[in-house]
């Protein structure tokens, strides 16, 4: 079982430059680890030999994936977040995680490497077409990919209601920049890089893309709803809809 002194763990966020990152760190680490463990068990991501956590952020899913599986690679593009994860994984004495600062758009792994790939809250922040092709390439045959996404409803809610606004994050501005990016991406124009290349991608487009790339057995539901193992106490982090429009969703598919 993973055990830690909460006060010590929270100290790792003190070096972060942005207030929004400090608050995000506190949010994810104030959630009981059982919530993440139950979610991973519900999608069958346990007892695997080799797992990729793609875009690990502050590492809470990685810590749980490392507990449930044999070996894990965690990659994260942001240097500050990667440094925090390094301190965290060392503090928790997790020996089965390789941590790398890298992008999920171009993976430095051979074909057919991983049994499962987990990618929570990341795919819409990057060039998702490249990332999904890379996931397919590095998954073993019959390997599984899980990722979560956000539909238009989430961004409309961000335009109307504050979501975790801090002195360096404004959810309205994020949603506007995301709308601009979405239009650019659809027209093969460059991203507005000021906001993580974030684009709105409805699940129907993601499913079509997964299928075109070659993924099979594509399951899609509201975020936190896929439950293959009849786990109890499985919790969503995002509503399925806002204003009757798709919001948080998740996709589980197979190579
Ligand atoms: C919303 S956070 C989610 C983090 C983590 N998966 C979680 O659930 O808490 C998105 C993360 O994706 C990272 N990210 C964005 N684009 C990326 C890319 N191209 N490659 C790897 N990580 C990326 C961000 O730096 C950030 O840490």
Short mmCIF file of C-alpha atoms and ligand atoms in Angstrom, two decimals:
data_model
loop_
_atom_site.label_atom_id
_atom_site.label_comp_id
_atom_site.label_asym_id
_atom_site.label_seq_id
_atom_site.Cartn_x
_atom_site.Cartn_y
_atom_site.Cartn_z
CA UNK A 1 0.00 0.00 0.00
CA UNK A 2 1.18 3.52 -0.79
CA UNK A 3 1.61 5.58 2.35
CA UNK A 4 2.93 9.08 2.77
CA UNK A 5 2.99 12.03 5.09
CA UNK A 6 0.61 14.52 3.51
CA UNK A 7 2.44 17.59 4.83
CA UNK A 8 5.74 16.39 3.36
CA UNK A 9 4.10 15.59 0.04
CA UNK A 10 2.47 19.03 -0.21
CA UNK A 11 5.93 20.64 0.20
CA UNK A 12 6.84 19.40 -3.28
CA UNK A 13 4.51 21.98 -4.82
CA UNK A 14 6.31 24.93 -3.17
CA UNK A 15 8.84 25.26 -6.02
CA UNK A 16 6.15 25.66 -8.71
CA UNK A 17 6.13 29.02 -10.52
CA UNK A 18 2.41 29.24 -11.24
CA UNK A 19 -0.38 29.56 -8.70
CA UNK A 20 -2.68 27.53 -11.00
CA UNK A 21 -0.16 24.64 -10.87
CA UNK A 22 0.09 24.81 -7.07
CA UNK A 23 -3.70 24.63 -6.80
CA UNK A 24 -3.89 21.78 -9.32
CA UNK A 25 -1.27 19.86 -7.34
CA UNK A 26 -3.28 20.31 -4.14
CA UNK A 27 -6.53 19.26 -5.84
CA UNK A 28 -5.13 16.03 -7.24
CA UNK A 29 -3.23 15.06 -4.10
CA UNK A 30 -6.13 15.92 -1.77
CA UNK A 31 -8.19 13.28 -3.56
CA UNK A 32 -7.89 9.87 -1.86
CA UNK A 33 -5.71 7.47 -3.88
CA UNK A 34 -8.49 4.88 -3.69
CA UNK A 35 -10.50 7.03 -6.10
CA UNK A 36 -7.75 6.66 -8.75
CA UNK A 37 -7.13 2.99 -7.90
CA UNK A 38 -10.83 2.15 -8.31
CA UNK A 39 -10.95 3.91 -11.67
CA UNK A 40 -7.91 1.97 -12.92
CA UNK A 41 -9.38 -1.31 -11.70
CA UNK A 42 -12.68 -0.50 -13.43
CA UNK A 43 -10.94 -0.26 -16.82
CA UNK A 44 -8.81 -3.36 -16.19
CA UNK A 45 -5.47 -1.51 -15.94
CA UNK A 46 -3.87 -3.80 -13.35
CA UNK A 47 -1.47 -6.80 -13.38
CA UNK A 48 0.11 -5.59 -16.64
CA UNK A 49 3.81 -5.97 -17.45
CA UNK A 50 4.51 -2.65 -19.11
CA UNK A 51 2.39 0.49 -18.85
CA UNK A 52 2.70 4.04 -20.20
CA UNK A 53 1.24 7.03 -18.35
CA UNK A 54 1.15 9.61 -21.15
CA UNK A 55 1.15 13.16 -19.77
CA UNK A 56 1.44 12.28 -16.09
CA UNK A 57 1.08 15.83 -14.68
CA UNK A 58 1.75 15.63 -10.94
CA UNK A 59 1.90 11.86 -10.94
CA UNK A 60 -1.10 10.71 -8.92
CA UNK A 61 -2.25 8.24 -11.60
CA UNK A 62 1.37 7.09 -12.08
CA UNK A 63 1.72 6.31 -8.39
CA UNK A 64 -1.44 4.16 -8.55
CA UNK A 65 -0.45 2.53 -11.85
CA UNK A 66 2.93 1.64 -10.35
CA UNK A 67 1.19 0.02 -7.37
CA UNK A 68 -1.12 -2.04 -9.62
CA UNK A 69 1.30 -3.07 -12.37
CA UNK A 70 4.84 -4.39 -12.86
CA UNK A 71 6.63 -1.60 -14.74
CA UNK A 72 5.63 1.90 -15.74
CA UNK A 73 6.95 4.70 -17.91
CA UNK A 74 5.60 8.17 -17.10
CA UNK A 75 6.12 10.98 -19.56
CA UNK A 76 5.36 14.66 -19.12
CA UNK A 77 6.22 17.62 -21.35
CA UNK A 78 6.51 20.27 -18.65
CA UNK A 79 9.88 20.51 -16.86
CA UNK A 80 8.50 21.78 -13.53
CA UNK A 81 5.90 19.02 -13.38
CA UNK A 82 8.52 16.42 -14.31
CA UNK A 83 10.78 17.70 -11.49
CA UNK A 84 7.95 17.52 -8.97
CA UNK A 85 7.18 13.94 -10.08
CA UNK A 86 10.84 12.99 -9.68
CA UNK A 87 10.85 14.25 -6.08
CA UNK A 88 7.53 12.52 -5.40
CA UNK A 89 8.49 9.14 -6.86
CA UNK A 90 11.82 9.24 -4.96
CA UNK A 91 10.05 10.16 -1.72
CA UNK A 92 7.56 7.30 -2.19
CA UNK A 93 10.47 4.99 -3.08
CA UNK A 94 8.79 3.79 -6.29
CA UNK A 95 11.43 1.76 -8.10
CA UNK A 96 9.32 0.53 -11.01
CA UNK A 97 8.72 3.92 -12.69
CA UNK A 98 10.88 5.44 -15.45
CA UNK A 99 10.12 9.15 -15.66
CA UNK A 100 10.90 11.16 -18.81
CA UNK A 101 10.37 14.72 -19.93
CA UNK A 102 9.02 14.27 -23.43
CA UNK A 103 6.01 14.83 -25.71
CA UNK A 104 3.33 12.29 -26.46
CA UNK A 105 3.24 13.60 -30.04
CA UNK A 106 6.51 11.77 -30.82
CA UNK A 107 7.31 8.82 -28.60
CA UNK A 108 10.86 7.51 -28.15
CA UNK A 109 9.81 3.87 -27.92
CA UNK A 110 10.00 0.95 -30.33
CA UNK A 111 6.89 -0.43 -32.01
CA UNK A 112 4.83 -2.90 -29.93
CA UNK A 113 6.28 -1.92 -26.53
CA UNK A 114 3.40 -1.39 -24.07
CA UNK A 115 0.58 -3.59 -22.79
CA UNK A 116 -1.60 -0.59 -21.92
CA UNK A 117 -1.44 3.18 -22.33
CA UNK A 118 -3.20 5.56 -19.95
CA UNK A 119 -3.68 9.17 -20.97
CA UNK A 120 -5.86 11.25 -18.66
CA UNK A 121 -6.78 14.84 -19.52
CA UNK A 122 -4.01 15.36 -22.07
CA UNK A 123 -5.03 14.41 -25.61
CA UNK A 124 -6.91 17.68 -26.30
CA UNK A 125 -3.83 19.71 -25.23
CA UNK A 126 -1.67 18.54 -28.10
CA UNK A 127 -1.71 17.40 -31.72
CA UNK A 128 -4.09 14.53 -30.94
CA UNK A 129 -3.85 12.97 -34.39
CA UNK A 130 -0.08 12.46 -34.01
CA UNK A 131 -0.43 11.31 -30.39
CA UNK A 132 -3.08 8.67 -31.24
CA UNK A 133 -0.97 7.33 -34.14
CA UNK A 134 2.03 7.11 -31.82
CA UNK A 135 -0.02 5.29 -29.17
CA UNK A 136 -1.09 2.76 -31.79
CA UNK A 137 2.49 2.25 -32.94
CA UNK A 138 3.95 1.65 -29.45
CA UNK A 139 1.12 -0.58 -28.17
CA UNK A 140 1.57 -4.34 -28.40
CA UNK A 141 -1.02 -6.18 -30.53
CA UNK A 142 -4.21 -6.44 -28.44
CA UNK A 143 -2.80 -3.77 -26.13
CA UNK A 144 -5.30 -1.25 -24.76
CA UNK A 145 -5.45 2.52 -24.85
CA UNK A 146 -7.49 4.58 -22.38
CA UNK A 147 -7.89 8.33 -22.74
CA UNK A 148 -10.25 11.01 -21.51
CA UNK A 149 -11.48 14.01 -23.45
CA UNK A 150 -13.73 17.05 -23.24
CA UNK A 151 -16.59 18.07 -25.52
CA UNK A 152 -18.03 21.51 -26.33
CA UNK A 153 -20.20 21.51 -23.18
CA UNK A 154 -17.10 21.76 -20.97
CA UNK A 155 -15.86 24.89 -22.77
CA UNK A 156 -19.27 26.56 -22.76
CA UNK A 157 -19.39 26.00 -19.01
CA UNK A 158 -15.89 27.53 -18.71
CA UNK A 159 -17.11 30.60 -20.64
CA UNK A 160 -20.03 31.04 -18.26
CA UNK A 161 -18.76 29.79 -14.90
CA UNK A 162 -15.39 30.23 -13.20
CA UNK A 163 -13.34 27.06 -13.05
CA UNK A 164 -10.44 27.25 -10.61
CA UNK A 165 -9.53 30.81 -11.58
CA UNK A 166 -6.25 32.03 -10.05
CA UNK A 167 -4.16 35.14 -10.61
CA UNK A 168 -2.49 33.34 -13.55
CA UNK A 169 -5.41 31.31 -14.91
CA UNK A 170 -8.76 32.44 -16.25
CA UNK A 171 -11.19 29.81 -17.48
CA UNK A 172 -12.99 32.26 -19.81
CA UNK A 173 -9.69 33.14 -21.58
CA UNK A 174 -8.78 29.45 -21.76
CA UNK A 175 -12.11 28.65 -23.45
CA UNK A 176 -11.76 31.52 -25.97
CA UNK A 177 -8.20 30.47 -26.88
CA UNK A 178 -9.40 26.91 -27.22
CA UNK A 179 -12.18 27.95 -29.63
CA UNK A 180 -9.58 29.78 -31.78
CA UNK A 181 -7.28 26.76 -31.75
CA UNK A 182 -10.11 24.46 -32.74
CA UNK A 183 -10.89 26.55 -35.81
CA UNK A 184 -7.18 26.70 -36.74
CA UNK A 185 -6.68 22.97 -36.23
CA UNK A 186 -9.69 22.13 -38.40
CA UNK A 187 -8.22 24.32 -41.15
CA UNK A 188 -4.63 23.04 -40.83
CA UNK A 189 -3.46 26.43 -39.52
CA UNK A 190 -0.91 26.77 -36.67
CA UNK A 191 -2.00 26.43 -33.04
CA UNK A 192 -2.12 29.35 -30.65
CA UNK A 193 0.61 27.97 -28.40
CA UNK A 194 -0.19 30.32 -25.55
CA UNK A 195 -2.65 27.86 -24.12
CA UNK A 196 -1.25 24.38 -24.58
CA UNK A 197 -2.64 23.92 -28.12
CA UNK A 198 -5.96 23.06 -26.45
CA UNK A 199 -8.70 22.10 -28.95
CA UNK A 200 -12.30 20.96 -28.67
CA UNK A 201 -12.66 17.41 -29.91
CA UNK A 202 -16.07 15.72 -29.63
CA UNK A 203 -15.97 12.00 -28.82
CA UNK A 204 -17.51 11.17 -32.20
CA UNK A 205 -14.44 12.62 -33.96
CA UNK A 206 -12.05 10.82 -31.59
CA UNK A 207 -13.85 7.51 -32.15
CA UNK A 208 -13.69 7.96 -35.94
CA UNK A 209 -9.99 8.80 -35.77
CA UNK A 210 -9.24 5.81 -33.52
CA UNK A 211 -11.02 3.55 -35.97
CA UNK A 212 -9.17 5.05 -38.99
CA UNK A 213 -5.83 4.49 -37.23
CA UNK A 214 -6.74 0.83 -36.72
CA UNK A 215 -8.00 0.61 -33.14
CA UNK A 216 -10.78 -1.92 -32.54
CA UNK A 217 -13.39 -2.61 -29.86
CA UNK A 218 -13.78 1.10 -29.26
CA UNK A 219 -15.82 1.85 -26.14
CA UNK A 220 -16.90 5.37 -25.32
CA UNK A 221 -18.91 6.76 -22.41
CA UNK A 222 -19.07 9.64 -19.96
CA UNK A 223 -15.81 10.17 -18.03
CA UNK A 224 -15.67 7.57 -15.24
CA UNK A 225 -18.48 5.41 -16.67
CA UNK A 226 -16.60 2.53 -18.34
CA UNK A 227 -16.58 -0.25 -15.76
CA UNK A 228 -15.45 -3.62 -17.12
CA UNK A 229 -14.90 -5.25 -13.73
CA UNK A 230 -18.08 -4.14 -11.91
CA UNK A 231 -16.03 -2.10 -9.45
CA UNK A 232 -18.00 -0.35 -6.71
CA UNK A 233 -17.36 3.27 -5.71
CA UNK A 234 -16.16 4.44 -9.13
CA UNK A 235 -16.20 8.23 -9.25
CA UNK A 236 -16.25 10.64 -12.19
CA UNK A 237 -14.26 13.85 -12.07
CA UNK A 238 -16.30 15.65 -14.76
CA UNK A 239 -19.99 15.72 -15.64
CA UNK A 240 -21.05 13.86 -18.78
CA UNK A 241 -22.84 16.96 -20.07
CA UNK A 242 -23.17 20.68 -19.49
CA UNK A 243 -26.34 22.37 -20.81
CA UNK A 244 -27.25 19.08 -22.52
CA UNK A 245 -24.02 19.20 -24.58
CA UNK A 246 -21.22 16.62 -24.31
CA UNK A 247 -18.61 17.42 -21.66
CA UNK A 248 -16.30 14.81 -20.03
CA UNK A 249 -15.92 11.53 -21.91
CA UNK A 250 -13.55 8.57 -22.00
CA UNK A 251 -12.50 6.09 -24.66
CA UNK A 252 -11.10 2.60 -24.21
CA UNK A 253 -9.91 0.78 -27.32
CA UNK A 254 -7.64 -2.02 -28.46
CA UNK A 255 -4.86 -2.43 -31.03
C1 LIG B 1 -4.78 18.44 -17.26
S1 LIG B 1 -3.16 17.86 -16.96
C2 LIG B 1 -3.47 16.15 -16.59
C3 LIG B 1 -2.29 15.55 -15.91
C4 LIG B 1 -2.52 14.14 -15.36
N1 LIG B 1 -2.70 13.16 -16.40
C5 LIG B 1 -3.70 14.15 -14.42
O1 LIG B 1 -4.70 13.47 -14.71
O2 LIG B 1 -3.65 14.83 -13.41
C6 LIG B 1 -2.46 17.76 -18.57
C7 LIG B 1 -0.97 17.43 -18.56
O3 LIG B 1 -0.54 17.12 -19.88
C8 LIG B 1 0.75 17.66 -20.09
N2 LIG B 1 0.96 17.75 -21.55
C9 LIG B 1 0.40 18.66 -22.41
N3 LIG B 1 0.82 18.41 -23.66
C10 LIG B 1 1.64 17.35 -23.59
C11 LIG B 1 2.40 16.62 -24.56
N4 LIG B 1 2.37 16.95 -25.85
N5 LIG B 1 3.15 15.58 -24.14
C12 LIG B 1 3.19 15.22 -22.83
N6 LIG B 1 2.50 15.87 -21.86
C13 LIG B 1 1.73 16.92 -22.25
C14 LIG B 1 0.66 18.98 -19.35
O4 LIG B 1 1.94 19.53 -19.10
C15 LIG B 1 -0.10 18.58 -18.11
O5 LIG B 1 0.76 18.14 -17.09
#
